[in-house]
Short mmCIF file of C-alpha atoms and ligand atoms in Angstrom, two decimals:
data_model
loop_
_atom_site.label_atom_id
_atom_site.label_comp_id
_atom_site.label_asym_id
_atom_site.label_seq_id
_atom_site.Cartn_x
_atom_site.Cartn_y
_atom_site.Cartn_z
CA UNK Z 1 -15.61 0.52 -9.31
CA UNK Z 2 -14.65 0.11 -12.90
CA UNK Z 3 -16.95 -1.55 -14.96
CA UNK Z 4 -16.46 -2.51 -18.56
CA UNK Z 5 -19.75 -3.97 -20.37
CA UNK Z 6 -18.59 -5.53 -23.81
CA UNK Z 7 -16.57 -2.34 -24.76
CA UNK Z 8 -15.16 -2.49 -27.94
CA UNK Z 9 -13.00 -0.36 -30.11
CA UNK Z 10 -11.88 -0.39 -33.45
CA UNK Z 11 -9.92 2.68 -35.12
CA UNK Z 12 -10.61 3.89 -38.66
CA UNK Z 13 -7.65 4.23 -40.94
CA UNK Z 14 -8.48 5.05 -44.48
CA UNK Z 15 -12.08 4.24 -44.44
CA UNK Z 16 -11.47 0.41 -42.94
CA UNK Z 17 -12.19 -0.57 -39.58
CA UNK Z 18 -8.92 -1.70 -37.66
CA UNK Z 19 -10.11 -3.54 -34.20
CA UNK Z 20 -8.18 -3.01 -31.22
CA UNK Z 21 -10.16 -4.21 -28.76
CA UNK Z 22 -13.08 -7.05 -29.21
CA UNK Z 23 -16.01 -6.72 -26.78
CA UNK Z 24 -14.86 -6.99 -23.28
CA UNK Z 25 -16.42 -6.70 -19.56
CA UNK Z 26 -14.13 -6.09 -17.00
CA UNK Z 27 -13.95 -5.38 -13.15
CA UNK Z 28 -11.85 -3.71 -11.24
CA UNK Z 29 -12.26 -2.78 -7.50
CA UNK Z 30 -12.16 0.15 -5.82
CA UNK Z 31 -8.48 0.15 -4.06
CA UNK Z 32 -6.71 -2.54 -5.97
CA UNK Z 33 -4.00 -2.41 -8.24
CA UNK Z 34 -4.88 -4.49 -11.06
CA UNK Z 35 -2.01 -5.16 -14.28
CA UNK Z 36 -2.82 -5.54 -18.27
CA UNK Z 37 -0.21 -7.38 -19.49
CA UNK Z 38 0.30 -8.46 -23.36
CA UNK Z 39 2.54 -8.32 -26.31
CA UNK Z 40 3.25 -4.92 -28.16
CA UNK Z 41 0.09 -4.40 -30.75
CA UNK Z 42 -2.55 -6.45 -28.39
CA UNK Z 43 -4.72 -3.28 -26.84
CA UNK Z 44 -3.13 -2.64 -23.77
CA UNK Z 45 -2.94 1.23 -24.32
CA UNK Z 46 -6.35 1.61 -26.01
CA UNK Z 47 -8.21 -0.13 -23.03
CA UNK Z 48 -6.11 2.09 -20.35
CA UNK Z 49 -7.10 4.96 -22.45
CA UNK Z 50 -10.74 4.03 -22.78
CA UNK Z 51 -10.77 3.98 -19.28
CA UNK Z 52 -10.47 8.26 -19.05
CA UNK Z 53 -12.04 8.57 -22.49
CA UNK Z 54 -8.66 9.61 -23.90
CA UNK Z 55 -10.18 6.89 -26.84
CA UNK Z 56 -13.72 6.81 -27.17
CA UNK Z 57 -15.31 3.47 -27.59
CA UNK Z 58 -16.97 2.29 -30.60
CA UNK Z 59 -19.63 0.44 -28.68
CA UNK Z 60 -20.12 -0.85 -25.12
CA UNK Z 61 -20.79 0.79 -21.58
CA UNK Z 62 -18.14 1.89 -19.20
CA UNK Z 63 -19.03 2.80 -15.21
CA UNK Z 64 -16.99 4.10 -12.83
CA UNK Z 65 -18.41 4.30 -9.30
CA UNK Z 66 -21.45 3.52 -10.83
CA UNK Z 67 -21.79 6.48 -13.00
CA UNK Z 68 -21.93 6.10 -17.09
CA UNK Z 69 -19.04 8.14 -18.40
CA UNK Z 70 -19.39 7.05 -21.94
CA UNK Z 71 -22.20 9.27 -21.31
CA UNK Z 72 -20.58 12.40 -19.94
CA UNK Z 73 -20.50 15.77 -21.84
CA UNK Z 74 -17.63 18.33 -22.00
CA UNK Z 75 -18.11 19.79 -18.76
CA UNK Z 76 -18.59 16.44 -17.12
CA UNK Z 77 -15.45 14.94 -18.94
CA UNK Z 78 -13.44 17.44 -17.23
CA UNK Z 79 -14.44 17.33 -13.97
CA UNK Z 80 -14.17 13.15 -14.35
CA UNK Z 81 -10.67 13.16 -15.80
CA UNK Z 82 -9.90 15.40 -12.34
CA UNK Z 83 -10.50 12.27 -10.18
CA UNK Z 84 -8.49 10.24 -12.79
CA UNK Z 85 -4.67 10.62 -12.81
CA UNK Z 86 -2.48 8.94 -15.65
CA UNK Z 87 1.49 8.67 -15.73
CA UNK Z 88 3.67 7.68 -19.62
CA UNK Z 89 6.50 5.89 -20.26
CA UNK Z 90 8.13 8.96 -21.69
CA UNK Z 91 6.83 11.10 -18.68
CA UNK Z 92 5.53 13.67 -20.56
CA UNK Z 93 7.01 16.68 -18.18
CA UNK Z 94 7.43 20.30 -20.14
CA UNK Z 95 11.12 21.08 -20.16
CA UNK Z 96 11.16 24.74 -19.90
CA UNK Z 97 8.88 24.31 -15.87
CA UNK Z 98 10.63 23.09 -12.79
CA UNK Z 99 9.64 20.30 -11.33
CA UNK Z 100 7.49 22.68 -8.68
CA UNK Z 101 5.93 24.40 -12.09
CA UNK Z 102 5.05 20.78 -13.33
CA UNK Z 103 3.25 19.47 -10.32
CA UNK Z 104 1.30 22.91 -9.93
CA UNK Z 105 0.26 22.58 -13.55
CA UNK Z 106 -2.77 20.38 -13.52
CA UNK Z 107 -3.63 22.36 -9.96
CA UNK Z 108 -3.78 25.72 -11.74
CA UNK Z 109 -5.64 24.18 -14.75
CA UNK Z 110 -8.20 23.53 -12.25
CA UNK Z 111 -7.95 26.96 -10.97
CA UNK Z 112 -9.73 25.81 -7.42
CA UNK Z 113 -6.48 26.69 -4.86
CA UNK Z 114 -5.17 30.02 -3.98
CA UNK Z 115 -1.41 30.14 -4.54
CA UNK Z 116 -0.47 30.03 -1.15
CA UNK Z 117 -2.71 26.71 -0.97
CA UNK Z 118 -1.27 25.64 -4.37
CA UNK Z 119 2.12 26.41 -3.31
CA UNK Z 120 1.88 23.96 0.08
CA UNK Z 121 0.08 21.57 -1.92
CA UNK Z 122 2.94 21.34 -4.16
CA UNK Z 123 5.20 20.74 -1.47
CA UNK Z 124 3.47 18.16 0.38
CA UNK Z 125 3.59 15.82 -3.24
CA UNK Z 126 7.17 16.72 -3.79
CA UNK Z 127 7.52 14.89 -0.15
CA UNK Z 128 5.35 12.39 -0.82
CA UNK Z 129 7.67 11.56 -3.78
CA UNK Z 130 11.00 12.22 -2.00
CA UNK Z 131 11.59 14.83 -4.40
CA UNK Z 132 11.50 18.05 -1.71
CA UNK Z 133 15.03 19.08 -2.41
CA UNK Z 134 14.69 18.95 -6.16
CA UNK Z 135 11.80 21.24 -6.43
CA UNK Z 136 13.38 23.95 -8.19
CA UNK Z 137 15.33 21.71 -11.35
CA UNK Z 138 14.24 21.74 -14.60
CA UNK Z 139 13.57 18.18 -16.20
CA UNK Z 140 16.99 17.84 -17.90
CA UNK Z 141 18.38 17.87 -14.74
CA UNK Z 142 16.96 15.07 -13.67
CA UNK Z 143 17.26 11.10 -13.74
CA UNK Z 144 14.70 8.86 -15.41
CA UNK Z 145 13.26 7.61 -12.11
CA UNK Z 146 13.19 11.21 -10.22
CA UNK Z 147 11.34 11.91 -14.09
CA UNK Z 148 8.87 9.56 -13.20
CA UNK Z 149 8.71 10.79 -9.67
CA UNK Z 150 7.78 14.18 -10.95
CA UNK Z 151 4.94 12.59 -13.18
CA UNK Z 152 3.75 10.61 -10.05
CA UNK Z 153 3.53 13.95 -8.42
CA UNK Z 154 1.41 15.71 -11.03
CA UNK Z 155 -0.67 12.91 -11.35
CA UNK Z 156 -1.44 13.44 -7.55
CA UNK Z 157 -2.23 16.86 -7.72
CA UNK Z 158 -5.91 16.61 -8.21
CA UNK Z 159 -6.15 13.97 -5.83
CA UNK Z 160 -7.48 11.45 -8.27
CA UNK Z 161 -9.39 8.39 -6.68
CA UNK Z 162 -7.78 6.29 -9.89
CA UNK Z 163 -3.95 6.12 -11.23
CA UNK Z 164 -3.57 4.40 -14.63
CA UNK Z 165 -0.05 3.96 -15.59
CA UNK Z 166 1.11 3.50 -19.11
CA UNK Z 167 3.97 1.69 -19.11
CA UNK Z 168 5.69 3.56 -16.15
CA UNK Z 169 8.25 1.58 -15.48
CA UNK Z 170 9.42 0.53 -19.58
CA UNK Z 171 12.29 3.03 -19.77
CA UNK Z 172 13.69 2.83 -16.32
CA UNK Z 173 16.71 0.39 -15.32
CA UNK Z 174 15.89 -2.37 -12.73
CA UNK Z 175 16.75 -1.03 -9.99
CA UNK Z 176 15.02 2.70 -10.59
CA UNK Z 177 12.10 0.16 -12.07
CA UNK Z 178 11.90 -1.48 -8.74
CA UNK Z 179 12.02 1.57 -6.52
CA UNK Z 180 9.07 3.34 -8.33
CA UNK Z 181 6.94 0.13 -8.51
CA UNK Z 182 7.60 0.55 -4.52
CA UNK Z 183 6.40 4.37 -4.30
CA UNK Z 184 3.32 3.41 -6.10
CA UNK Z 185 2.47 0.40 -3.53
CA UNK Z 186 2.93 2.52 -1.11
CA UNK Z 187 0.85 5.38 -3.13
CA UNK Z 188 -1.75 2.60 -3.55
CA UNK Z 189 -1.92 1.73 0.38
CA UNK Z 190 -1.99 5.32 1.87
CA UNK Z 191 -4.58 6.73 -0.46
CA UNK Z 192 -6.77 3.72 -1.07
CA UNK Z 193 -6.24 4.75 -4.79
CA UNK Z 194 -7.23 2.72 -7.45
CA UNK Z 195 -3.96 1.72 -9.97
CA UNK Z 196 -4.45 0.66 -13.51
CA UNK Z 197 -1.29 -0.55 -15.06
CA UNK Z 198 -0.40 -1.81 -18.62
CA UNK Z 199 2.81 -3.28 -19.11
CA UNK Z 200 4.75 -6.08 -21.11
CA UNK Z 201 6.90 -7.53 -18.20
CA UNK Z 202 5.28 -10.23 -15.69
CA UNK Z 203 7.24 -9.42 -13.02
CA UNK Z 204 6.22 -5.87 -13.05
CA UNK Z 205 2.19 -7.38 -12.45
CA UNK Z 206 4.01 -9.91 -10.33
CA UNK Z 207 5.87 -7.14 -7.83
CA UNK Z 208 2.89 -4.89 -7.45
CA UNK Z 209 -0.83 -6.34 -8.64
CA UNK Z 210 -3.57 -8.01 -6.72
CA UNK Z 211 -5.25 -9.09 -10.50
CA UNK Z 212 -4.26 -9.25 -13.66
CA UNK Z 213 -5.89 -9.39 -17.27
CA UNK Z 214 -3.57 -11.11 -19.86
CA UNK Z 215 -4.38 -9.87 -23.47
CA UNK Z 216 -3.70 -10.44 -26.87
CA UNK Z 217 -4.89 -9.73 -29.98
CA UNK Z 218 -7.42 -7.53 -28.70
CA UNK Z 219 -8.92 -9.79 -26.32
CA UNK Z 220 -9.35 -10.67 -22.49
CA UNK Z 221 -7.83 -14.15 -22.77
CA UNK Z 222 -7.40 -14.37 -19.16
CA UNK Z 223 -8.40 -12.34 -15.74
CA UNK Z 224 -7.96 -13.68 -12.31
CA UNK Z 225 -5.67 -12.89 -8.94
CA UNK Z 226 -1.84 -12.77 -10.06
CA UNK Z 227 -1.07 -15.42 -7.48
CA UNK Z 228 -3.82 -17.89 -9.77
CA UNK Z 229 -2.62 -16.14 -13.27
CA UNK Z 230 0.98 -16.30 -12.17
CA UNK Z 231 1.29 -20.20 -10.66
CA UNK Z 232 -1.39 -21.60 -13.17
CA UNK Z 233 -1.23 -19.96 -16.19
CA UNK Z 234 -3.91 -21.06 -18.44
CA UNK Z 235 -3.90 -19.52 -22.07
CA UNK Z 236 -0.86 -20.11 -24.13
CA UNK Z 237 -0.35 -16.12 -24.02
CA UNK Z 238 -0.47 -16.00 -20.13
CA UNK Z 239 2.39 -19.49 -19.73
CA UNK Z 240 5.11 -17.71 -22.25
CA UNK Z 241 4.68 -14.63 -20.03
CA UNK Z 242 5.23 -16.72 -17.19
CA UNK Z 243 7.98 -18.54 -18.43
CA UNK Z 244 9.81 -15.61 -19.80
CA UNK Z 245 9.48 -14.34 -16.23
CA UNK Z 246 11.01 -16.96 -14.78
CA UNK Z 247 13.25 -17.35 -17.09
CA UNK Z 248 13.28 -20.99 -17.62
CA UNK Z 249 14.00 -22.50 -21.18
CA UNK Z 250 11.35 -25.16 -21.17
CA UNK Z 251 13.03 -27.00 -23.71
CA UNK Z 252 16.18 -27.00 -21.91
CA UNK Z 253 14.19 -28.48 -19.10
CA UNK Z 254 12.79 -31.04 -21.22
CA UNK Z 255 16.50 -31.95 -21.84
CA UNK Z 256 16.92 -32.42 -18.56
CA UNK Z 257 14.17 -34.77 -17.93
CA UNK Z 258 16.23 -37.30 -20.34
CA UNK Z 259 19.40 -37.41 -17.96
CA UNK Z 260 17.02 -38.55 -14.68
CA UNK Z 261 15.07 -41.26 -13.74
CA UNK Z 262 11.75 -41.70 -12.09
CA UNK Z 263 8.78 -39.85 -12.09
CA UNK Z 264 8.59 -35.87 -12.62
CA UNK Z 265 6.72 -33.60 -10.67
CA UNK Z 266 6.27 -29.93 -10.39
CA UNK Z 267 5.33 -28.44 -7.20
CA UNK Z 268 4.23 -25.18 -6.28
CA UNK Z 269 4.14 -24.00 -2.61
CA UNK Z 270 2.24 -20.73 -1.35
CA UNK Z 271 2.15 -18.50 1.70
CA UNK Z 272 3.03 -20.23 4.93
CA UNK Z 273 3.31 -23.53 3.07
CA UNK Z 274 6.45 -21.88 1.44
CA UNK Z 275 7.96 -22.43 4.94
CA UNK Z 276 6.89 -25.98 5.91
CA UNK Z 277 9.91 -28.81 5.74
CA UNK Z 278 7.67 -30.83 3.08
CA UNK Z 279 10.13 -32.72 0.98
CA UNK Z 280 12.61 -34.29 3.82
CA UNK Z 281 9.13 -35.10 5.62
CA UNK Z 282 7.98 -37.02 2.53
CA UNK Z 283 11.23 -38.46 1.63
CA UNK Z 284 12.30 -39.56 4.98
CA UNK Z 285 8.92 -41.42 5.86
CA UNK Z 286 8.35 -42.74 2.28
CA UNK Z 287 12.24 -43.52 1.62
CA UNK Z 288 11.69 -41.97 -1.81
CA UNK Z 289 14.94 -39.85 -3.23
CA UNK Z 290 14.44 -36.33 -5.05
CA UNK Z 291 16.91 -34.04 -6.88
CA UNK Z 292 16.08 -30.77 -7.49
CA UNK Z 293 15.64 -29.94 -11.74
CA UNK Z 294 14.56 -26.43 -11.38
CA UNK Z 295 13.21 -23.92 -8.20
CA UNK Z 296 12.56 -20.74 -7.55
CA UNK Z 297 11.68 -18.98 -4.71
CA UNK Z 298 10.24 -15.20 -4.33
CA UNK Z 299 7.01 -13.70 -3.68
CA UNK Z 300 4.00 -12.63 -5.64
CA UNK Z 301 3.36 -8.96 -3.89
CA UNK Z 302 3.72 -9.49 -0.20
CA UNK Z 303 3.09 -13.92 -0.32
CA UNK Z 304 6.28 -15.74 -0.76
CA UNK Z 305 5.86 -18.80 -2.80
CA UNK Z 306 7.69 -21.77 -4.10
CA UNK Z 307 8.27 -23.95 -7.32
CA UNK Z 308 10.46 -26.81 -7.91
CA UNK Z 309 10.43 -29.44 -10.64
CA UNK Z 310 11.93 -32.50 -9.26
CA UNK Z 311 12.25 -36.24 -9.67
CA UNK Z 312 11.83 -39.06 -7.41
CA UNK Z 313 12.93 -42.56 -7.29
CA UNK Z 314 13.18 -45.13 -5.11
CA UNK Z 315 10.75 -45.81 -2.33
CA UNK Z 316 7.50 -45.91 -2.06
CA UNK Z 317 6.45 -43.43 -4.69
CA UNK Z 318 2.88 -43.62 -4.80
CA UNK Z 319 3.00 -43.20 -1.05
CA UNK Z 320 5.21 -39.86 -1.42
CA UNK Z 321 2.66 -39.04 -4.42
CA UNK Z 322 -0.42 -39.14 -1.67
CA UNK Z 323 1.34 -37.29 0.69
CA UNK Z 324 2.03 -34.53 -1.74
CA UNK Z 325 -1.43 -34.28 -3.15
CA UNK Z 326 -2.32 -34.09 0.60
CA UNK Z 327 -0.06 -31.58 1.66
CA UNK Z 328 -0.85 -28.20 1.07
CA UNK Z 329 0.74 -27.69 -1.94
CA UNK Z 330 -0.23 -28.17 -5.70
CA UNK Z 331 1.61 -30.77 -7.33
CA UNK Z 332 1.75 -31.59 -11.45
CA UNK Z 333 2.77 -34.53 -12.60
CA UNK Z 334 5.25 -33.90 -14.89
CA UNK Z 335 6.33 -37.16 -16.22
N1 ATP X 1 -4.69 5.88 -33.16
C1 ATP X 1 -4.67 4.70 -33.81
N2 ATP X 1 -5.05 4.61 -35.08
C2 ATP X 1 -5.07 3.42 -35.72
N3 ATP X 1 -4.71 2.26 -35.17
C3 ATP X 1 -4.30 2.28 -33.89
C4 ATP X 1 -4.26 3.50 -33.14
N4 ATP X 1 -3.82 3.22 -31.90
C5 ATP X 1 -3.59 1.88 -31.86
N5 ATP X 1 -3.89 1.31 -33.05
C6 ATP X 1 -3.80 -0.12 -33.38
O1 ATP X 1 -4.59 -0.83 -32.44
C7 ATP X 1 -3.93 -2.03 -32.03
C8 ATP X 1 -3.74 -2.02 -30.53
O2 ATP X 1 -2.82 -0.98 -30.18
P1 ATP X 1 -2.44 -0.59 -28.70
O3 ATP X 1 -1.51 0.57 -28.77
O4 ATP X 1 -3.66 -0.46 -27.89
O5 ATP X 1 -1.65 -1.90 -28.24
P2 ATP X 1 -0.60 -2.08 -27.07
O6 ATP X 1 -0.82 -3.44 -26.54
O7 ATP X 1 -0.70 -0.96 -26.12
O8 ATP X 1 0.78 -2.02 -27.84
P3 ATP X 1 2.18 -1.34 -27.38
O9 ATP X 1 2.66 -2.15 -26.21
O10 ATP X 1 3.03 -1.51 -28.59
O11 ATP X 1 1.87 0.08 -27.04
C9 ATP X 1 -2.64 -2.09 -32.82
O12 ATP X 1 -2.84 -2.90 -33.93
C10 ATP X 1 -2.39 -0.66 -33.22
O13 ATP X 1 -1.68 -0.59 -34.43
#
């Protein structure tokens, strides 16, 4: 439903051309919540913001539901930027309105509800939020997550069929960071609505995205489901994000590797595979041994998956090899 044809953007600053973004195409379905993840400076914010004109592109095409809006006028902008909702790091709520006031505001800039309508309106987002009782607090009052609550809810108002998110989750602690990541799955499930997220943390793409796009320097370097993006990384930009995300110190690892024996291999287990009794199988009918380097286990959205690094010696190793490669699992051969 969005479309990018080799959209580009570069920003003037005293009378040179500063790129931002190189030419790029881009898909993203109707329905899925799809991450842009990359390093401060690499065009994460101007391609969100290209995406409801807030940036106008310097050359390219951009559809949404099939419909040109690089070529919309004033009137048309305004009625498109209805259907598209956008939330900020910062929040961007106006501290002298209550939370009620800040909701209504994009609902009375539309001018389409009576106040009676407006007013129910308001109170079915505050519940959808889990903000009812707070309705009549002022901002200050407020924590950072119930902050971005209230932006979720204004975003809402206009029943937008697209959410873009600008690094919603950046200023929030863990937990708070984990609980609104949850109210927008669940935003993204009931309403079918189309998210758009940009952040700088793989495990925010890894908690809530069906695809990703991994950018830097102003380009696409890599698109694909987070499951693929996430357990095969292929550009050098995509595997530090990765590894930070894991948090393993790959030359720490490496360090490791000197202290064991035998051949290294990395194997990564997904869906109901994560579940099968794989490695005392193997070991047990090939008499190889393994110890365990490095694992994790956790899911990418709703699919649990597995990764260990381990070595193996003894046995019949190219046996336990063959039954690996066989197995549904995808195994690297480390050392
Ligand atoms: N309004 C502007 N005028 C001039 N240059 C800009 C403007 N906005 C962004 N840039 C430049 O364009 C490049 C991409 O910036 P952008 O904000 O899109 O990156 P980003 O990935 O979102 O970074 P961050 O995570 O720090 O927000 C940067 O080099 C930035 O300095």
């Amino acid at each position: 439903m969005i479309n990018f044809h080799q959209v580009h953007k570069a920003y003037r600053v005293s009378g040179q051309d500063i790129p931002a973004l190189q030419p790029s195409d881009l898909r993203i379905a109707r329905g899925e919540v799809f991450g842009i993840i990359g390093h401060s400076g690499a065009g994460k914010s101007t391609l969100l913001r290209l995406i409801n004109r807030l940036e106008e592109p310097t050359g390219g095409r951009i559809e949404i539901d099939g419909e040109d809006v690089t070529a919309l006028d004033a009137a048309g902008l305004r009625r498109f930027r209805q259907r598209v909702g956008m939330i900020f790091q910062h929040f961007n709520l106006l501290s002298s309105k209550t939370v009620a006031a800040n909701v209504a505001l994009p609902l009375k800039l539309a001018g389409l509800l009576s106040r009676s309508a407006m007013e129910a309106r308001v109170a079915e987002l505050l519940a959808r939020v889990g903000l009812s009782e707070h309705a009549g607090k002022y901002p200050a009052q407020l924590s950072g997550g119930q902050k971005q609550r209230v932006g979720i809810a204004r975003a809402l108002a206009t029943e937008p069929k697209i959410l873009l998110c600008d690094e919603a989750t950046s200023a929030l602690d863990p937990q708070t960071t984990a609980s609104v990541l949850q109210l927008l799955a669940q935003i993204n499930r009931e309403l079918n609505l189309t998210i758009v997220l940009i952040t700088h943390e793989m495990d925010v793409i890894r908690r809530i995205c069906d695809r990703v796009a991994v950018m830097d320097a102003g380009v696409i370097v890599e698109q694909g489901s987070v499951a693929e993006v996430f357990l095969h990384p292929q550009h050098a930009t995509s595997k530090r994000f990765v590894l930070e995300a894991e948090q393993v110190d790959e030359d720490e690892l490496h360090d490791d590797f000197a202290h064991v024996q035998g051949r290294i291999l990395r194997l990564t287990f997904q869906g109901q595979a994560t579940y099968a009794p794989l490695l005392g199988t193997v070991a047990r009918e090939t008499g190889v041994d393994y110890s365990i380097l490095a694992g994790r286990i956790d899911h990418i959205k709703d699919t649990p998956y597995g990764q260990l690094t381990l070595a193996l010696t003894g046995g019949d190793l190219d046996a336990a090899l063959a039954r690996f490669a066989a197995a549904d699992v995808h195994m690297e051969v480390l050392r």
